[in-house]
mmCIF file of C-alpha atoms in Angstrom:
data_model
loop_
_atom_site.group_PDB
_atom_site.id
_atom_site.type_symbol
_atom_site.label_atom_id
_atom_site.label_comp_id
_atom_site.label_asym_id
_atom_site.label_seq_id
_atom_site.Cartn_x
_atom_site.Cartn_y
_atom_site.Cartn_z
ATOM 1 C CA MET A 1148 9.366 -19.485 -16.359
ATOM 2 C CA THR A 1149 8.785 -19.820 -12.647
ATOM 3 C CA PRO A 1150 5.515 -19.087 -10.825
ATOM 4 C CA LEU A 1151 7.284 -16.178 -9.126
ATOM 5 C CA ARG A 1152 7.743 -14.471 -12.496
ATOM 6 C CA TRP A 1153 4.069 -14.891 -13.328
ATOM 7 C CA PHE A 1154 3.140 -13.515 -9.917
ATOM 8 C CA GLY A 1155 5.342 -10.491 -10.573
ATOM 9 C CA ALA A 1156 3.680 -10.056 -13.964
ATOM 10 C CA ALA A 1157 0.236 -10.169 -12.340
ATOM 11 C CA VAL A 1158 1.259 -7.510 -9.814
ATOM 12 C CA GLY A 1159 2.666 -5.384 -12.629
ATOM 13 C CA ALA A 1160 -0.565 -5.735 -14.603
ATOM 14 C CA CYS A 1161 -2.591 -4.608 -11.571
ATOM 15 C CA ILE A 1162 -0.342 -1.560 -11.172
ATOM 16 C CA MET A 1163 -0.737 -0.778 -14.870
ATOM 17 C CA LEU A 1164 -4.550 -1.005 -14.769
ATOM 18 C CA THR A 1165 -4.754 1.046 -11.569
ATOM 19 C CA THR A 1166 -2.542 3.700 -13.149
ATOM 20 C CA LEU A 1167 -4.669 3.848 -16.291
ATOM 21 C CA ILE A 1168 -8.041 3.981 -14.537
ATOM 22 C CA GLY A 1169 -6.994 6.486 -11.879
ATOM 23 C CA ASN A 1170 -5.255 8.938 -14.179
ATOM 24 C CA ILE A 1171 -7.949 8.751 -16.859
ATOM 25 C CA LEU A 1172 -10.411 9.688 -14.101
ATOM 26 C CA VAL A 1173 -8.229 12.690 -13.261
ATOM 27 C CA LEU A 1174 -8.343 13.855 -16.892
ATOM 28 C CA ILE A 1175 -12.118 13.350 -17.035
ATOM 29 C CA VAL A 1176 -12.948 15.319 -13.888
ATOM 30 C CA VAL A 1177 -10.619 18.212 -14.746
ATOM 31 C CA SER A 1178 -12.156 18.518 -18.218
ATOM 32 C CA LYS A 1179 -15.734 17.964 -16.980
ATOM 33 C CA PHE A 1180 -15.938 20.292 -13.985
ATOM 34 C CA ARG A 1181 -15.140 23.941 -14.596
ATOM 35 C CA ARG A 1182 -14.295 24.631 -10.967
ATOM 36 C CA LEU A 1183 -11.503 22.053 -11.171
ATOM 37 C CA ARG A 1184 -9.742 23.879 -13.992
ATOM 38 C CA SER A 1185 -7.404 25.841 -11.772
ATOM 39 C CA ALA A 1186 -3.786 26.302 -12.783
ATOM 40 C CA THR A 1187 -2.684 23.683 -10.269
ATOM 41 C CA ASN A 1188 -5.214 21.108 -11.436
ATOM 42 C CA ILE A 1189 -4.387 21.675 -15.106
ATOM 43 C CA LEU A 1190 -0.749 20.939 -14.272
ATOM 44 C CA LEU A 1191 -1.864 17.823 -12.399
ATOM 45 C CA ALA A 1192 -3.888 16.763 -15.447
ATOM 46 C CA SER A 1193 -0.754 17.073 -17.575
ATOM 47 C CA LEU A 1194 1.081 15.041 -14.932
ATOM 48 C CA ALA A 1195 -1.665 12.409 -15.251
ATOM 49 C CA THR A 1196 -0.925 12.309 -18.990
ATOM 50 C CA ALA A 1197 2.686 11.397 -18.192
ATOM 51 C CA ASP A 1198 1.484 8.630 -15.873
ATOM 52 C CA ILE A 1199 -0.863 7.293 -18.565
ATOM 53 C CA THR A 1200 2.052 7.249 -21.017
ATOM 54 C CA VAL A 1201 4.047 5.166 -18.545
ATOM 55 C CA ALA A 1202 1.153 2.713 -18.222
ATOM 56 C CA LEU A 1203 0.676 2.393 -21.996
ATOM 57 C CA LEU A 1204 4.212 2.515 -23.403
ATOM 58 C CA VAL A 1205 6.551 1.515 -20.576
ATOM 59 C CA MET A 1206 4.889 -0.913 -18.170
ATOM 60 C CA PRO A 1207 3.702 -3.494 -20.773
ATOM 61 C CA PHE A 1208 7.225 -4.013 -22.138
ATOM 62 C CA THR A 1209 8.634 -4.150 -18.614
ATOM 63 C CA ILE A 1210 6.170 -6.906 -17.713
ATOM 64 C CA ILE A 1211 7.133 -8.916 -20.809
ATOM 65 C CA VAL A 1212 10.864 -8.559 -20.132
ATOM 66 C CA ASP A 1213 10.387 -9.539 -16.486
ATOM 67 C CA VAL A 1214 8.622 -12.742 -17.549
ATOM 68 C CA VAL A 1215 10.768 -13.914 -20.491
ATOM 69 C CA ARG A 1216 13.994 -12.202 -19.328
ATOM 70 C CA GLU A 1217 14.932 -11.048 -22.835
ATOM 71 C CA TRP A 1218 14.149 -8.258 -25.311
ATOM 72 C CA ARG A 1219 12.464 -9.387 -28.540
ATOM 73 C CA PHE A 1220 11.527 -6.109 -30.206
ATOM 74 C CA GLY A 1221 14.769 -4.763 -31.697
ATOM 75 C CA ARG A 1222 17.022 -1.795 -31.046
ATOM 76 C CA VAL A 1223 14.697 1.027 -32.163
ATOM 77 C CA ALA A 1224 11.867 -0.195 -29.941
ATOM 78 C CA CYS A 1225 14.374 -0.577 -27.109
ATOM 79 C CA TYR A 1226 15.508 3.020 -27.483
ATOM 80 C CA MET A 1227 11.883 4.190 -27.663
ATOM 81 C CA TRP A 1228 11.015 2.237 -24.513
ATOM 82 C CA ILE A 1229 13.891 3.678 -22.489
ATOM 83 C CA SER A 1230 13.354 7.191 -23.876
ATOM 84 C CA CYS A 1231 9.660 7.167 -22.914
ATOM 85 C CA ASP A 1232 10.601 5.974 -19.450
ATOM 86 C CA VAL A 1233 13.130 8.784 -18.942
ATOM 87 C CA MET A 1234 10.824 11.385 -20.504
ATOM 88 C CA CYS A 1235 7.853 10.580 -18.258
ATOM 89 C CA CYS A 1236 9.928 10.534 -15.073
ATOM 90 C CA THR A 1237 11.493 13.877 -15.995
ATOM 91 C CA ALA A 1238 8.102 15.336 -16.921
ATOM 92 C CA SER A 1239 6.630 14.189 -13.602
ATOM 93 C CA ILE A 1240 9.124 16.010 -11.422
ATOM 94 C CA GLN A 1241 9.050 19.076 -13.685
ATOM 95 C CA HIS A 1242 5.263 19.228 -13.283
ATOM 96 C CA LEU A 1243 5.568 18.981 -9.504
ATOM 97 C CA CYS A 1244 8.140 21.788 -9.535
ATOM 98 C CA PHE A 1245 5.794 24.003 -11.525
ATOM 99 C CA VAL A 1246 2.915 23.161 -9.164
ATOM 100 C CA SER A 1247 5.076 24.250 -6.217
ATOM 101 C CA LEU A 1248 6.080 27.479 -7.953
ATOM 102 C CA ASP A 1249 2.483 28.154 -8.988
ATOM 103 C CA ARG A 1250 1.243 27.833 -5.413
ATOM 104 C CA PHE A 1251 4.154 29.869 -4.068
ATOM 105 C CA TRP A 1252 3.450 32.765 -6.437
ATOM 106 C CA ALA A 1253 -0.279 32.577 -5.689
ATOM 107 C CA VAL A 1254 0.428 32.796 -1.962
ATOM 108 C CA THR A 1255 3.160 35.435 -1.895
ATOM 109 C CA ARG A 1256 2.059 37.635 -4.824
ATOM 110 C CA PRO A 1257 -1.694 37.113 -5.190
ATOM 111 C CA LEU A 1258 -2.491 40.320 -7.099
ATOM 112 C CA ARG A 1259 0.374 39.974 -9.545
ATOM 113 C CA TYR A 1260 -0.357 36.261 -9.870
ATOM 114 C CA ARG A 1261 -3.924 36.884 -11.037
ATOM 115 C CA ALA A 1262 -2.697 39.395 -13.604
ATOM 116 C CA CYS A 1263 0.198 37.302 -14.924
ATOM 117 C CA VAL A 1264 -1.071 33.711 -14.885
ATOM 118 C CA SER A 1265 -3.277 33.078 -17.902
ATOM 119 C CA LYS A 1266 -4.368 29.963 -19.748
ATOM 120 C CA LYS A 1267 -2.041 30.857 -22.608
ATOM 121 C CA ARG A 1268 1.001 31.115 -20.355
ATOM 122 C CA LEU A 1269 0.003 27.961 -18.546
ATOM 123 C CA PHE A 1270 -0.212 26.143 -21.882
ATOM 124 C CA ILE A 1271 3.241 27.463 -22.831
ATOM 125 C CA ALA A 1272 4.643 26.195 -19.517
ATOM 126 C CA ILE A 1273 3.194 22.716 -20.080
ATOM 127 C CA VAL A 1274 4.548 22.587 -23.645
ATOM 128 C CA PHE A 1275 7.951 23.684 -22.318
ATOM 129 C CA ILE A 1276 7.910 20.874 -19.738
ATOM 130 C CA TRP A 1277 7.170 18.234 -22.373
ATOM 131 C CA ILE A 1278 9.687 19.566 -24.917
ATOM 132 C CA LEU A 1279 12.424 19.732 -22.276
ATOM 133 C CA SER A 1280 11.622 16.225 -21.022
ATOM 134 C CA ALA A 1281 11.592 14.796 -24.563
ATOM 135 C CA ALA A 1282 14.853 16.531 -25.454
ATOM 136 C CA ILE A 1283 16.577 15.220 -22.333
ATOM 137 C CA SER A 1284 15.459 11.662 -23.061
ATOM 138 C CA PHE A 1285 15.149 11.005 -26.804
ATOM 139 C CA ILE A 1286 18.069 13.038 -28.190
ATOM 140 C CA PRO A 1287 20.896 11.620 -26.013
ATOM 141 C CA ILE A 1288 19.681 8.028 -26.319
ATOM 142 C CA PHE A 1289 19.070 8.009 -30.084
ATOM 143 C CA CYS A 1290 22.312 9.938 -30.698
ATOM 144 C CA GLY A 1291 24.279 7.394 -28.677
ATOM 145 C CA TRP A 1292 25.529 9.875 -26.087
ATOM 146 C CA PHE A 1293 24.885 7.430 -23.243
ATOM 147 C CA GLY A 1294 27.982 5.394 -24.170
ATOM 148 C CA PRO A 1295 29.481 3.175 -26.876
ATOM 149 C CA GLU A 1296 26.800 1.557 -29.035
ATOM 150 C CA ASP A 1297 28.570 -1.788 -28.825
ATOM 151 C CA GLN A 1298 27.685 -1.848 -25.118
ATOM 152 C CA TRP A 1299 23.992 -2.155 -25.950
ATOM 153 C CA ASP A 1300 22.745 -5.560 -24.810
ATOM 154 C CA GLU A 1301 20.506 -6.858 -27.603
ATOM 155 C CA ASP A 1302 19.058 -9.605 -25.436
ATOM 156 C CA THR A 1303 17.972 -7.504 -22.452
ATOM 157 C CA CYS A 1304 17.692 -3.912 -23.783
ATOM 158 C CA GLU A 1305 19.996 -2.612 -21.081
ATOM 159 C CA LEU A 1306 22.179 0.405 -21.820
ATOM 160 C CA ALA A 1307 25.629 0.518 -20.234
ATOM 161 C CA VAL A 1308 25.723 4.273 -19.663
ATOM 162 C CA ASN A 1309 28.970 6.126 -19.047
ATOM 163 C CA PRO A 1310 29.400 8.017 -15.753
ATOM 164 C CA THR A 1311 29.204 11.457 -17.386
ATOM 165 C CA TYR A 1312 25.855 10.772 -19.035
ATOM 166 C CA ALA A 1313 24.505 9.141 -15.868
ATOM 167 C CA LEU A 1314 25.502 12.141 -13.745
ATOM 168 C CA VAL A 1315 24.178 14.817 -16.126
ATOM 169 C CA SER A 1316 20.906 13.023 -16.887
ATOM 170 C CA SER A 1317 20.160 12.251 -13.237
ATOM 171 C CA LEU A 1318 20.952 15.828 -12.192
ATOM 172 C CA ILE A 1319 18.589 17.297 -14.789
ATOM 173 C CA SER A 1320 15.859 14.709 -14.351
ATOM 174 C CA PHE A 1321 15.861 14.346 -10.573
ATOM 175 C CA TYR A 1322 18.568 15.693 -8.284
ATOM 176 C CA LEU A 1323 18.337 19.390 -9.236
ATOM 177 C CA PRO A 1324 14.518 19.743 -9.407
ATOM 178 C CA LEU A 1325 14.039 17.834 -6.141
ATOM 179 C CA PRO A 1326 15.608 20.380 -3.738
ATOM 180 C CA VAL A 1327 13.969 23.255 -5.633
ATOM 181 C CA MET A 1328 10.586 21.594 -5.185
ATOM 182 C CA PHE A 1329 11.036 21.051 -1.452
ATOM 183 C CA TYR A 1330 12.526 24.510 -0.872
ATOM 184 C CA VAL A 1331 9.490 26.151 -2.446
ATOM 185 C CA TYR A 1332 7.199 23.866 -0.453
ATOM 186 C CA ALA A 1333 8.993 24.863 2.756
ATOM 187 C CA ARG A 1334 8.451 28.529 1.884
ATOM 188 C CA ILE A 1335 4.726 27.880 1.409
ATOM 189 C CA LEU A 1336 4.621 26.235 4.846
ATOM 190 C CA ALA A 1337 6.392 29.256 6.339
ATOM 191 C CA VAL A 1338 3.801 31.618 4.837
ATOM 192 C CA ALA A 1339 0.972 29.463 6.188
ATOM 193 C CA GLU A 1340 2.500 29.418 9.662
ATOM 194 C CA ARG A 1341 3.027 33.193 9.644
ATOM 195 C CA GLN A 1342 -0.571 33.798 8.620
ATOM 196 C CA ALA A 1343 -1.815 31.439 11.328
ATOM 197 C CA ARG A 1344 0.149 33.419 13.941
ATOM 198 C CA GLU A 1345 -1.220 36.728 12.642
ATOM 199 C CA ILE A 1346 -4.779 35.423 12.810
ATOM 200 C CA ARG A 1347 -4.243 34.314 16.420
ATOM 201 C CA VAL A 1348 -2.865 37.767 17.270
ATOM 202 C CA LEU A 1349 -5.896 39.426 15.670
ATOM 203 C CA GLU A 1350 -8.251 37.180 17.626
ATOM 204 C CA ARG A 1351 -6.531 38.034 20.924
ATOM 205 C CA SER A 1352 -6.521 41.743 20.068
ATOM 206 C CA LEU A 1353 -10.230 41.613 19.311
ATOM 207 C CA ILE A 1354 -10.951 40.083 22.698
ATOM 208 C CA GLN A 1355 -8.608 42.379 24.661
ATOM 209 C CA SER A 1356 -9.995 45.511 22.995
ATOM 210 C CA GLY A 1357 -13.439 44.659 24.302
ATOM 211 C CA GLN A 1358 -14.804 44.013 20.824
ATOM 212 C CA GLY A 1359 -15.184 40.286 21.334
ATOM 213 C CA GLY A 1360 -18.911 40.632 20.945
ATOM 214 C CA ASP A 1361 -18.672 42.338 17.572
ATOM 215 C CA THR A 1362 -20.472 39.756 15.446
ATOM 216 C CA THR A 1363 -19.220 41.052 12.093
ATOM 217 C CA ARG A 1364 -15.557 41.043 13.062
ATOM 218 C CA ARG A 1365 -15.773 37.692 14.816
ATOM 219 C CA ARG A 1366 -17.450 36.213 11.754
ATOM 220 C CA SER A 1367 -14.756 37.658 9.482
ATOM 221 C CA LEU A 1368 -11.947 36.153 11.544
ATOM 222 C CA ARG A 1369 -13.796 32.836 11.748
ATOM 223 C CA ARG A 1370 -14.063 32.731 7.957
ATOM 224 C CA ARG A 1371 -10.372 33.443 7.573
ATOM 225 C CA SER A 1372 -9.450 30.803 10.132
ATOM 226 C CA LYS A 1373 -11.622 28.276 8.313
ATOM 227 C CA GLN A 1374 -10.013 29.161 4.966
ATOM 228 C CA LEU A 1375 -6.557 28.774 6.495
ATOM 229 C CA LEU A 1376 -7.539 25.328 7.790
ATOM 230 C CA ILE A 1377 -8.650 24.309 4.276
ATOM 231 C CA ASP A 1378 -5.424 25.673 2.818
ATOM 232 C CA THR A 1379 -3.350 23.800 5.398
ATOM 233 C CA LYS A 1380 -5.008 20.528 4.408
ATOM 234 C CA ALA A 1381 -4.304 21.316 0.754
ATOM 235 C CA ILE A 1382 -0.655 22.024 1.545
ATOM 236 C CA ARG A 1383 -0.495 18.645 3.255
ATOM 237 C CA THR A 1384 -1.871 16.993 0.104
ATOM 238 C CA LEU A 1385 0.753 18.684 -2.045
ATOM 239 C CA GLY A 1386 3.490 17.675 0.393
ATOM 240 C CA ILE A 1387 2.367 14.046 0.367
ATOM 241 C CA VAL A 1388 2.393 13.980 -3.452
ATOM 242 C CA MET A 1389 5.969 15.296 -3.440
ATOM 243 C CA GLY A 1390 7.074 12.991 -0.643
ATOM 244 C CA VAL A 1391 5.637 9.881 -2.298
ATOM 245 C CA PHE A 1392 7.293 10.799 -5.600
ATOM 246 C CA SER A 1393 10.668 11.227 -3.890
ATOM 247 C CA ALA A 1394 10.349 7.985 -1.923
ATOM 248 C CA CYS A 1395 9.413 6.036 -5.057
ATOM 249 C CA TRP A 1396 12.135 7.371 -7.369
ATOM 250 C CA LEU A 1397 15.079 8.096 -5.049
ATOM 251 C CA PRO A 1398 16.163 4.411 -4.763
ATOM 252 C CA PHE A 1399 16.195 4.111 -8.569
ATOM 253 C CA PHE A 1400 18.382 7.171 -9.101
ATOM 254 C CA ILE A 1401 20.771 6.075 -6.360
ATOM 255 C CA MET A 1402 21.071 2.666 -8.033
ATOM 256 C CA TYR A 1403 21.444 4.369 -11.424
ATOM 257 C CA LEU A 1404 24.454 6.428 -10.323
ATOM 258 C CA VAL A 1405 26.093 3.643 -8.336
ATOM 259 C CA SER A 1406 25.825 1.242 -11.292
ATOM 260 C CA ALA A 1407 27.332 3.825 -13.664
ATOM 261 C CA PHE A 1408 30.329 4.636 -11.460
ATOM 262 C CA CYS A 1409 30.968 1.144 -10.081
ATOM 263 C CA GLU A 1410 30.958 -1.701 -12.604
ATOM 264 C CA THR A 1411 31.342 -4.318 -9.869
ATOM 265 C CA CYS A 1412 28.383 -2.953 -7.878
ATOM 266 C CA GLN A 1413 25.636 -4.238 -10.169
ATOM 267 C CA PRO A 1414 22.671 -5.487 -8.102
ATOM 268 C CA PRO A 1415 20.869 -8.730 -9.038
ATOM 269 C CA TYR A 1416 18.141 -8.567 -11.670
ATOM 270 C CA GLU A 1417 15.392 -9.056 -9.104
ATOM 271 C CA VAL A 1418 16.637 -6.072 -7.090
ATOM 272 C CA ARG A 1419 16.909 -3.880 -10.187
ATOM 273 C CA THR A 1420 13.413 -4.667 -11.423
ATOM 274 C CA SER A 1421 11.893 -4.237 -7.938
ATOM 275 C CA ILE A 1422 13.439 -0.781 -7.580
ATOM 276 C CA THR A 1423 12.293 0.122 -11.094
ATOM 277 C CA TRP A 1424 8.715 -0.949 -10.340
ATOM 278 C CA LEU A 1425 8.815 1.111 -7.146
ATOM 279 C CA GLY A 1426 9.260 4.133 -9.399
ATOM 280 C CA TYR A 1427 6.471 3.034 -11.726
ATOM 281 C CA VAL A 1428 4.004 2.524 -8.894
ATOM 282 C CA ASN A 1429 4.198 6.246 -8.172
ATOM 283 C CA SER A 1430 2.096 6.744 -11.308
ATOM 284 C CA ALA A 1431 -0.721 4.830 -9.616
ATOM 285 C CA PHE A 1432 -0.414 6.638 -6.276
ATOM 286 C CA ASN A 1433 -1.231 10.194 -7.362
ATOM 287 C CA PRO A 1434 -4.962 9.681 -8.154
ATOM 288 C CA LEU A 1435 -5.349 7.764 -4.885
ATOM 289 C CA ILE A 1436 -3.778 10.659 -2.972
ATOM 290 C CA TYR A 1437 -6.132 13.139 -4.645
ATOM 291 C CA ALA A 1438 -9.141 10.945 -3.873
ATOM 292 C CA PHE A 1439 -8.305 10.521 -0.186
ATOM 293 C CA LEU A 1440 -7.008 13.997 0.656
ATOM 294 C CA ASN A 1441 -8.476 16.507 -1.823
ATOM 295 C CA THR A 1442 -12.171 17.243 -1.319
ATOM 296 C CA GLU A 1443 -12.727 18.586 -4.827
ATOM 297 C CA PHE A 1444 -11.264 15.541 -6.554
ATOM 298 C CA ARG A 1445 -12.973 13.107 -4.195
ATOM 299 C CA GLU A 1446 -16.421 14.533 -4.829
ATOM 300 C CA ALA A 1447 -15.789 14.880 -8.568
ATOM 301 C CA PHE A 1448 -14.694 11.237 -8.770
ATOM 302 C CA ARG A 1449 -17.962 10.221 -7.102
ATOM 303 C CA ARG A 1450 -19.990 12.259 -9.564
ATOM 304 C CA VAL A 1451 -18.220 10.799 -12.591
ATOM 305 C CA LEU A 1452 -18.709 7.285 -11.230
ATOM 306 C CA GLY A 1453 -22.406 8.082 -10.703
ATOM 307 C CA CYS A 1454 -22.323 7.609 -6.949
ATOM 308 C CA SER A 1455 -22.845 10.084 -4.147
ATOM 309 C CA ARG A 1456 -23.126 9.680 -0.417
ATOM 310 C CA ARG A 1457 -25.854 11.021 1.821
ATOM 311 C CA ASP A 1458 -25.982 14.415 3.513
ATOM 312 C CA SER A 1459 -22.278 14.375 4.386
ATOM 313 C CA THR A 1460 -21.474 14.372 0.706
ATOM 314 C CA ALA A 1461 -23.554 17.475 0.127
ATOM 315 C CA THR A 1462 -21.742 19.246 2.929
ATOM 316 C CA ALA A 1463 -18.288 18.335 1.657
ATOM 317 C CA ALA A 1464 -19.230 19.034 -1.932
ATOM 318 C CA SER A 1465 -20.464 22.496 -1.064
ATOM 319 C CA ILE A 1466 -16.896 23.310 -0.070
ATOM 320 C CA ALA A 1467 -15.650 22.007 -3.406
ATOM 321 C CA GLY A 1468 -18.394 23.829 -5.298
ATOM 322 C CA LEU A 1469 -20.145 20.724 -6.574
ATOM 323 C CA ASP A 1470 -23.917 20.672 -7.003
ATOM 324 C CA VAL A 1471 -24.706 17.556 -4.990
ATOM 325 C CA GLU A 1472 -28.209 16.309 -4.362
ATOM 326 C CA HIS A 1473 -29.215 14.548 -1.161
ATOM 327 C CA ARG A 1474 -29.460 10.796 -1.553
ATOM 328 C CA SER A 1475 -31.482 8.437 0.567
ATOM 329 C CA SER A 1476 -29.077 5.514 0.237
ATOM 330 C CA SER A 1477 -25.420 5.213 1.175
ATOM 331 C CA CYS A 1478 -24.419 4.996 -2.486
ATOM 332 C CA SER A 1479 -26.892 5.511 -5.261
ATOM 333 C CA CYS A 1480 -26.246 5.244 -8.978
ATOM 334 C CA PRO A 1481 -29.019 7.179 -10.741
ATOM 335 C CA ALA A 1482 -30.113 6.267 -14.214
ATOM 336 C CA GLN A 1483 -29.574 9.814 -15.378
ATOM 337 C CA VAL A 1484 -26.779 11.808 -13.808
ATOM 338 C CA THR A 1485 -27.357 15.522 -14.176
ATOM 339 C CA ALA A 1486 -24.877 16.805 -11.660
ATOM 340 C CA ASN A 1487 -21.923 16.948 -14.011
ATOM 341 C CA LYS A 1488 -22.292 20.702 -14.069
ATOM 342 C CA LEU A 1489 -20.877 22.910 -11.410
ATOM 343 C CA PRO A 1490 -22.717 25.966 -10.130
ATOM 344 C CA ARG A 1491 -21.991 29.067 -12.103
ATOM 345 C CA ALA A 1492 -19.361 31.320 -10.697
ATOM 346 C CA SER A 1493 -18.311 34.798 -11.589
ATOM 347 C CA PRO A 1494 -15.748 34.846 -14.398
ATOM 348 C CA THR A 1495 -12.112 35.156 -13.467
ATOM 349 C CA ARG A 1496 -9.134 36.447 -15.367
ATOM 350 C CA SER A 1497 -6.889 33.558 -14.525
ATOM 351 C CA PRO A 1498 -7.236 29.775 -14.456
ATOM 352 C CA ASP A 1499 -6.736 29.800 -10.698
ATOM 353 C CA HIS A 1500 -9.764 30.017 -8.388
ATOM 354 C CA ARG A 1501 -9.711 31.506 -4.933
ATOM 355 C CA ASP A 1502 -12.021 28.777 -3.610
ATOM 356 C CA SER A 1503 -9.881 25.951 -4.862
ATOM 357 C CA ALA A 1504 -8.951 23.348 -2.279
ATOM 358 C CA TRP A 1505 -5.315 23.811 -3.231
ATOM 359 C CA PRO A 1506 -3.342 26.268 -1.103
ATOM 360 C CA ASN A 1507 -4.208 29.842 -1.972
ATOM 361 C CA LEU A 1508 -3.631 31.422 1.395
ATOM 362 C CA ILE A 1509 -5.021 34.577 2.912
ATOM 363 C CA THR A 1510 -3.335 37.577 1.373
ATOM 364 C CA ALA A 1511 -1.393 40.224 3.225
ATOM 365 C CA GLY A 1512 -4.031 42.753 2.184
ATOM 366 C CA GLN A 1513 -6.771 40.770 3.874
ATOM 367 C CA LEU A 1514 -4.779 40.622 7.099
ATOM 368 C CA ASP A 1515 -4.030 44.353 6.936
ATOM 369 C CA LYS A 1516 -7.745 45.042 6.498
ATOM 370 C CA ALA A 1517 -8.522 42.939 9.549
ATOM 371 C CA LYS A 1518 -5.899 44.835 11.548
ATOM 372 C CA HIS A 1519 -7.402 48.134 10.388
ATOM 373 C CA ASP A 1520 -10.842 47.011 11.565
ATOM 374 C CA LEU A 1521 -9.481 46.638 15.085
ATOM 375 C CA ILE A 1522 -8.255 50.224 15.257
#
């Protein structure tokens, strides 16, 4: 065993620990803070569960195989390992698709969305995602649909899949959900851009009509502009999550199809394992993206870790709805943290919150009301 293998194992272990810590934090903050229990964040918590499963059941065996270059755990464990890998990847992209659809419905049909989206239906959607992902992964592999069983390599736990299985599985797990996800995201961007144009038109109309000094109307438009800015940042966060997922997994699925259709096009082991780990590292990226780009998650992470910044934290947290006290030091870890509770809000009929940092754009009704005010 060369030093390079041990170095690769150390890098893999760091990715595994980062994935575990980050995604466990996501589960903690979503369960701890009521204001974070929006439909989008509950879906992201379920996505974090898939990433934790990868870190616990997939990455450790991958590290061992990369070091010793052989499989020592038998056929059943091999099938379980590969099935968990396929299931979690499929579940990840299915969750992102549902997040896109959830935000699209919230933006384009806000009234119907509030009436239709309930915790029960959200739970059914999550169960559906996991059942579909498990069925796509476990049933074909354990039933031997991937190809002849005598093509199973006992020493390396590599399945020589036939082209039909490779095409169908990759279409269901990746290639079909991917364009749907980006199409819906593009529609959300279009709605945001249209609303931004309408707000600019309203602002110009207010000035040209000689009502520029009307404090109430100016304040109303300013609030809507500010909300649109917050929503635009949230859309950017969602787009980055989708883009990072695609960049991490696209090379693997290209290699997967090429290897299935071209027996002489097998890349070296080092290339295969590097591309595979590129997909795994996506599980560690999501919590980092939330922490850097989503105000609610960033402030909630600080509260769970027992640290809060000075006045700037209170300002940012007020947007996220977190009850943050002013601290005299740059990072203080109090002996007794009492800010795990969020300020009480009026009850809602759906798990989605209008003040969530995720995109829930200004409704058409709000814009119509603003237009009516100008008449």
